[in-house]
Coordinates of C-alpha atoms in Angstrom, one line a residue:
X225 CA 96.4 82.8 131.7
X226 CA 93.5 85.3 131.9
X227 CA 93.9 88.8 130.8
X228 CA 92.2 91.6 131.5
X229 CA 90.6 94.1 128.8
X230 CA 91.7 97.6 129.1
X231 CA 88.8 100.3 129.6
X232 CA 90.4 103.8 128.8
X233 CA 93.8 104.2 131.1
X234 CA 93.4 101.1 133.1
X235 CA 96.4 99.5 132.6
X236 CA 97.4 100.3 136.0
X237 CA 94.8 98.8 137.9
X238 CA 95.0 96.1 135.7
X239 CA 98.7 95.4 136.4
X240 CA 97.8 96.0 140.4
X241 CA 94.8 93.1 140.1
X242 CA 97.3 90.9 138.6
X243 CA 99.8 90.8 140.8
X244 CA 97.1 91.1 143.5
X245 CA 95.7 87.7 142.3
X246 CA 98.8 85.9 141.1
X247 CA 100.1 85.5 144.9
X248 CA 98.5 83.0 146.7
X249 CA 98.3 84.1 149.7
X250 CA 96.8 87.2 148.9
X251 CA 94.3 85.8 146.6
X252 CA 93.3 83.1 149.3
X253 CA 92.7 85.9 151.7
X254 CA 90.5 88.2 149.4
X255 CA 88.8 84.5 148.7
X256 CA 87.7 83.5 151.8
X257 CA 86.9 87.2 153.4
X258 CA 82.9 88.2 154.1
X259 CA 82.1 91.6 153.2
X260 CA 79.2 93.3 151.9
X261 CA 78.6 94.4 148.0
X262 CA 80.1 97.3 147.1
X263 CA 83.4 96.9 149.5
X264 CA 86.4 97.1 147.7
X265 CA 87.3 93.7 149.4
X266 CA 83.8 92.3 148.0
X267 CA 84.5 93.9 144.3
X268 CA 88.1 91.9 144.5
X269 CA 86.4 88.8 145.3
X270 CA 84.0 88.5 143.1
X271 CA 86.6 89.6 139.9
X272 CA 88.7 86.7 141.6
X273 CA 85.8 84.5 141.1
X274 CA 85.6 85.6 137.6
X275 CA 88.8 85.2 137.0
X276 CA 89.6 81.7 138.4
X277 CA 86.4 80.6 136.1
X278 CA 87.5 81.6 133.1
X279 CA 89.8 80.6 130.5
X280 CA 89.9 83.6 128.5
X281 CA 90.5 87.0 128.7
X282 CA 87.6 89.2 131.4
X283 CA 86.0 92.4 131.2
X284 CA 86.4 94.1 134.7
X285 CA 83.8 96.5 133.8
X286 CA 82.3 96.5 137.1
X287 CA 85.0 96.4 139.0
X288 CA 86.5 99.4 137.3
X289 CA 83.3 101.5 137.7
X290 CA 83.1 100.5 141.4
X291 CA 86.9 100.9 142.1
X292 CA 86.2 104.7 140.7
X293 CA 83.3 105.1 143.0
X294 CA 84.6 104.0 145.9
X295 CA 87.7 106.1 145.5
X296 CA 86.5 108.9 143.8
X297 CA 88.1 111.0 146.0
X298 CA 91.2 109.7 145.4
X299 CA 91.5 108.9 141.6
X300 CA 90.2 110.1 138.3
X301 CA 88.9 108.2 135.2
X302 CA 90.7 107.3 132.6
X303 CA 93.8 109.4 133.8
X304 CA 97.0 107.1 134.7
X305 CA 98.1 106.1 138.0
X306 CA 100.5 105.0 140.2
X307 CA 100.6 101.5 140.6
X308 CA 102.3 101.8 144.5
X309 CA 99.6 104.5 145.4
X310 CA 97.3 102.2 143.9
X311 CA 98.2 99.3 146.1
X312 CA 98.3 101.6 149.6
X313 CA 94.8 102.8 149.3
X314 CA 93.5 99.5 148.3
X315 CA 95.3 97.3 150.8
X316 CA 93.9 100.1 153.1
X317 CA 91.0 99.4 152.7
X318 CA 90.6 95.8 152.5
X319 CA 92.1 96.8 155.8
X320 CA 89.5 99.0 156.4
X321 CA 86.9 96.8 155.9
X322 CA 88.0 93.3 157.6
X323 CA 89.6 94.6 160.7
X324 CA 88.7 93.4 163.8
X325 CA 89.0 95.3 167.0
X326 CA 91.4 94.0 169.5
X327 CA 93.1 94.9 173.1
X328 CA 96.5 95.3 173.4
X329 CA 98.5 96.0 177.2
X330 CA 100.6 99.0 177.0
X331 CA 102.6 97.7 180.1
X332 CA 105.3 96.0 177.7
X333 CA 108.6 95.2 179.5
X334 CA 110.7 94.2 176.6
X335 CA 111.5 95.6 173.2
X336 CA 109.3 92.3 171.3
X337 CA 106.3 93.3 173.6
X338 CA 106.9 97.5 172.8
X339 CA 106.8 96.5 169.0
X340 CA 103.4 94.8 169.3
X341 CA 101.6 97.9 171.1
X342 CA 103.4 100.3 169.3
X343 CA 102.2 98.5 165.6
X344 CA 99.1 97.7 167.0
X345 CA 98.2 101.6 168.1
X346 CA 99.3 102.8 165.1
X347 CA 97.2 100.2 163.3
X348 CA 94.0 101.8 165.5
X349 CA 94.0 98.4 167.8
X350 CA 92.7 96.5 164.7
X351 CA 93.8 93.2 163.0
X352 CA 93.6 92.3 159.5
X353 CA 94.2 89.4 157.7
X354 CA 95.6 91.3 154.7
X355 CA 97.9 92.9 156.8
X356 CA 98.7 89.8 158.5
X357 CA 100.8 88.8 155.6
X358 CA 102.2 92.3 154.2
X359 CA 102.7 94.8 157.1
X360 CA 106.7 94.4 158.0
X361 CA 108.2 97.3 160.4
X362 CA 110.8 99.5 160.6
X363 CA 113.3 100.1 163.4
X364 CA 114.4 104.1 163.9
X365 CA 117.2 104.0 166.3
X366 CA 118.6 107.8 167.2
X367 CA 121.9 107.4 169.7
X368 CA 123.0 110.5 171.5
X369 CA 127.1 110.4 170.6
X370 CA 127.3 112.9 174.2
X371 CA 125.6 110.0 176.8
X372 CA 125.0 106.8 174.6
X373 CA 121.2 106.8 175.2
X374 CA 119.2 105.3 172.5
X375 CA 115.8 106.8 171.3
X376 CA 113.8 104.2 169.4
X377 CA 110.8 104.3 167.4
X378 CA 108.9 101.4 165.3
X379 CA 107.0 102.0 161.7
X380 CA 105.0 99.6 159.8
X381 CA 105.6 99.5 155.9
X382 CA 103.6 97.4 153.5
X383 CA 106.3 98.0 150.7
X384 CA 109.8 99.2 151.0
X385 CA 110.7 101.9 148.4
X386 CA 113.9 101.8 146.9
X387 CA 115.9 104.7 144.6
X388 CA 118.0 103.2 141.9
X389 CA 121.1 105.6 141.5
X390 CA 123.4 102.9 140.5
X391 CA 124.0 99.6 139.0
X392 CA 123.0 97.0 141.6
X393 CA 121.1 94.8 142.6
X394 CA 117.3 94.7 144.9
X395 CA 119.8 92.7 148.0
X396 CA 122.5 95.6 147.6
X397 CA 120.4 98.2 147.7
X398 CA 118.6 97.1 150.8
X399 CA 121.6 96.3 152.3
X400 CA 123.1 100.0 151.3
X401 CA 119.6 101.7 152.8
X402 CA 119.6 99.6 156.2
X403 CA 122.8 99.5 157.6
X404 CA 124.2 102.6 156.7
X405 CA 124.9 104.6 159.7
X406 CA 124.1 108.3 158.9
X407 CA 126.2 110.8 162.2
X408 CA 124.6 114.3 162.5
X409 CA 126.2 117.1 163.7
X410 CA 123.1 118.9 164.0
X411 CA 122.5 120.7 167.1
X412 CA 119.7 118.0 168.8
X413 CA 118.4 118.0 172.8
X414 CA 119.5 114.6 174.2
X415 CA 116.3 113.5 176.3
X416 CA 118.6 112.1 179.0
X417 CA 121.3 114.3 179.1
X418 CA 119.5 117.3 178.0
X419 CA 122.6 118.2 176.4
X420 CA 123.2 119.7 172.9
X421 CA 124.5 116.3 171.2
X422 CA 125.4 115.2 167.5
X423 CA 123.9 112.0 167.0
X424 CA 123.6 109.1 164.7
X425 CA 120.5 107.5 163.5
X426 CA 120.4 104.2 161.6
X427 CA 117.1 102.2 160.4
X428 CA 116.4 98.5 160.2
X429 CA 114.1 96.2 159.5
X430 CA 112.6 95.0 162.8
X431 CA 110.4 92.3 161.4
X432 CA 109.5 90.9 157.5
X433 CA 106.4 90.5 156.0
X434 CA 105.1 86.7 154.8
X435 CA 104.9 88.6 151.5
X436 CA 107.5 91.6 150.9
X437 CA 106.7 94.1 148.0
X438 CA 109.1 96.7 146.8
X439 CA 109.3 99.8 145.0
X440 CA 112.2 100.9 142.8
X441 CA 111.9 104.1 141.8
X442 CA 114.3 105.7 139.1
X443 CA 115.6 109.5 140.0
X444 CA 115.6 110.1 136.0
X445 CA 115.6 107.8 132.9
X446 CA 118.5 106.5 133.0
X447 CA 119.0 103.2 131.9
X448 CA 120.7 101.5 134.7
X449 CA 120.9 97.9 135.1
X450 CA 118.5 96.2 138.1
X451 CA 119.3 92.5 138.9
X452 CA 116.0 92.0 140.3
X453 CA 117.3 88.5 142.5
X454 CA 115.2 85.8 141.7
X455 CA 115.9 84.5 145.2
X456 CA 116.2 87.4 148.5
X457 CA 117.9 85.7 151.7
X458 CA 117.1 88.4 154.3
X459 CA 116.1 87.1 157.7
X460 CA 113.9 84.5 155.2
X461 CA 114.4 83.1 152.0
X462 CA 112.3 84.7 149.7
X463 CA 111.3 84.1 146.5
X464 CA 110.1 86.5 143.2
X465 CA 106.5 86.4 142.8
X466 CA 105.7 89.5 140.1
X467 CA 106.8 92.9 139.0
X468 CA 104.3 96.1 138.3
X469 CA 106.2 97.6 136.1
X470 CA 105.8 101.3 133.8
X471 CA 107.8 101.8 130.8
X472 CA 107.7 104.9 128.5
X473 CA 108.4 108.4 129.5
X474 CA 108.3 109.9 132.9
X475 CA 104.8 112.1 131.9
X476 CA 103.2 108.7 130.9
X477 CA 103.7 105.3 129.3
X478 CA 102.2 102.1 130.0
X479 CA 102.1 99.5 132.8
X480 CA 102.6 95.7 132.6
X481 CA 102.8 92.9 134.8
X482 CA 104.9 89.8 134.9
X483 CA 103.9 87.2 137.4
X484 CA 105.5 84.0 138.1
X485 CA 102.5 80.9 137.4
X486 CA 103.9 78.5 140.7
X487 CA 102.2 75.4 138.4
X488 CA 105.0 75.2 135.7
X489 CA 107.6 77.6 137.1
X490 CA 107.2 80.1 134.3
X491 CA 106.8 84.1 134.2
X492 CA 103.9 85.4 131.9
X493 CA 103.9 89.1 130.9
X494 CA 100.2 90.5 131.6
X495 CA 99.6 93.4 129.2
X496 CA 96.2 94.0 129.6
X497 CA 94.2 91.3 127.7
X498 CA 97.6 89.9 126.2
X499 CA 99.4 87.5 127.8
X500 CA 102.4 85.6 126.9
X501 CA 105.6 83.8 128.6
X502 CA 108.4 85.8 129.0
X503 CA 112.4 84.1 130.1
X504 CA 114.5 85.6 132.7
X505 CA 116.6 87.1 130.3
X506 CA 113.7 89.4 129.1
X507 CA 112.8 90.2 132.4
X508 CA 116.2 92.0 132.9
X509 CA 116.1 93.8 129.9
X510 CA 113.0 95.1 130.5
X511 CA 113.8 96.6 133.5
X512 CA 116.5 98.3 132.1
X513 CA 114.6 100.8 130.2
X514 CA 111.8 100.8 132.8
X515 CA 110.9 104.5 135.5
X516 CA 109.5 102.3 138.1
X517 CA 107.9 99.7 139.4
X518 CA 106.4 97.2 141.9
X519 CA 108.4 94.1 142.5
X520 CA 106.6 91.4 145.3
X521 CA 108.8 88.2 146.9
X522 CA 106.7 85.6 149.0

């Protein structure tokens, strides 16, 4: 149960790394990839080493200074950050970096085949391992309501973001945002009946990652219960692997991680170089009085 030591506003990327290392599947894939020193994918692999050797808490020291090198146009020293932007540009570039270049046919002739081109192009015609397990897609479906004709469009995601409102829990609200059916009465050009229509648009989720994260993301601090569904039967059964989570005010605060150790069945609380167990029960309450966070399912 290693920790990690904080090195001035860390506590971020030390949250990230641990829920980045806590999933197999992720870790495995950061294990067995070959890139060259001073890659982000490389830095991960080599903490990852570090980590899986030890039996007490680590210094990331070099990851932390490499991490701010290789991103210095993205983040700041010791300044907090977002855990989910955190986890786009470094998923991007492990991206990035192990992608290999590959043809796709744009003659597709069914709606399967049109999703593969159309992910693939917007993916630059390069496959990743990394996003072979956390890149799902979105469905955008616009219907004229004048002629019927349906005008669809395909977007990955490598996390689905969320906005609590309400009591609930992660399976309502992602039942609320994808089948609601939202009719326009906007004046809009119909493409086949070139006619000043209303229409309605709807999105879905065309196809589920091996490992689904989640953001929840609070419009004020406001207290309102999250069940967080310790099992997720979508089109798969999925199961909670760890929460990013940021507690304190909305200017600042502090980030944890609870990840689920798949040995004993038990969640640990990773704050920084501390680490204890933590029950279900605890879990809830503590996301209670949380802004946001990251929740993954695998």
């Amino acid at each position: 149960m290693q920790g990690l030591n904080n090195l001035g506003a860390t506590c971020s990327i030390n949250s990230l790394l641990q829920v980045l290392y806590r999933n197999d599947k992720i870790k495995a894939t950061i294990l067995n990839s070959e890139t060259p020193e001073g890659t982000i994918t490389y830095e991960l692999k080599d903490l990852f080493k570090v980590l899986e050797s030890s039996s007490n808490s680590v210094n990331p020291g070099r990851f932390i200074h490499n991490f701010y090198e290789i991103f210095k146009n993205n983040f700041r020293k010791f300044e907090q950050n977002d855990i989910c932007e955190l986890y786009l540009f470094v998923i991007q570039k492990i991206h990035d970096e192990t992608a290999i270049s590959l043809t796709y046919s744009s003659n597709y002739s069914n709606i399967f085949d049109e999703h593969i081109y159309k992910i693939a192009k917007h993916n630059d015609f390069k496959k990743s391992k990394i996003l072979d397990i956390l890149q799902g897609s979105y469905l955008h479906s616009v219907e004229c309501l004048n002629c019927g004709d349906i005008n669809r469009t395909f977007e990955p995601f490598i996390y689905i973001d969320l906005d609590v409102n309400q009591e609930s829990s992660i399976y309502d609200l992602l039942v609320h945002r994808f089948t609601n059916e939202v009719r326009c009465k906007d004046s809009w050009v119909c493409d086949k009946c070139k006619i000043n229509s209303a229409y309605s648009k709807k999105t879905t989720v065309w196809k589920l990652p091996e490992v689904l994260f989640i953001s929840l993301n609070r419009f004020q601090q406001n207290n309102i219960p999250i069940i967080s569904n310790p099992k997720l039967n979508l089109q798969k059964e999925y199961s909670l692997n760890s929460i990013g989570l940021h507690y304190g005010n909305l200017e600042n605060g502090h980030y944890v991680a609870m990840c689920l150790n798949k040995n004993n069945n038990r969640f640990y609380m990773y704050d920084d170089n501390v680490v204890n167990e933590i029950s279900g029960e605890i879990i809830e309450k503590l996301l209670k009085s949380t802004n946001s966070y990251l929740i993954s399912y695998d």
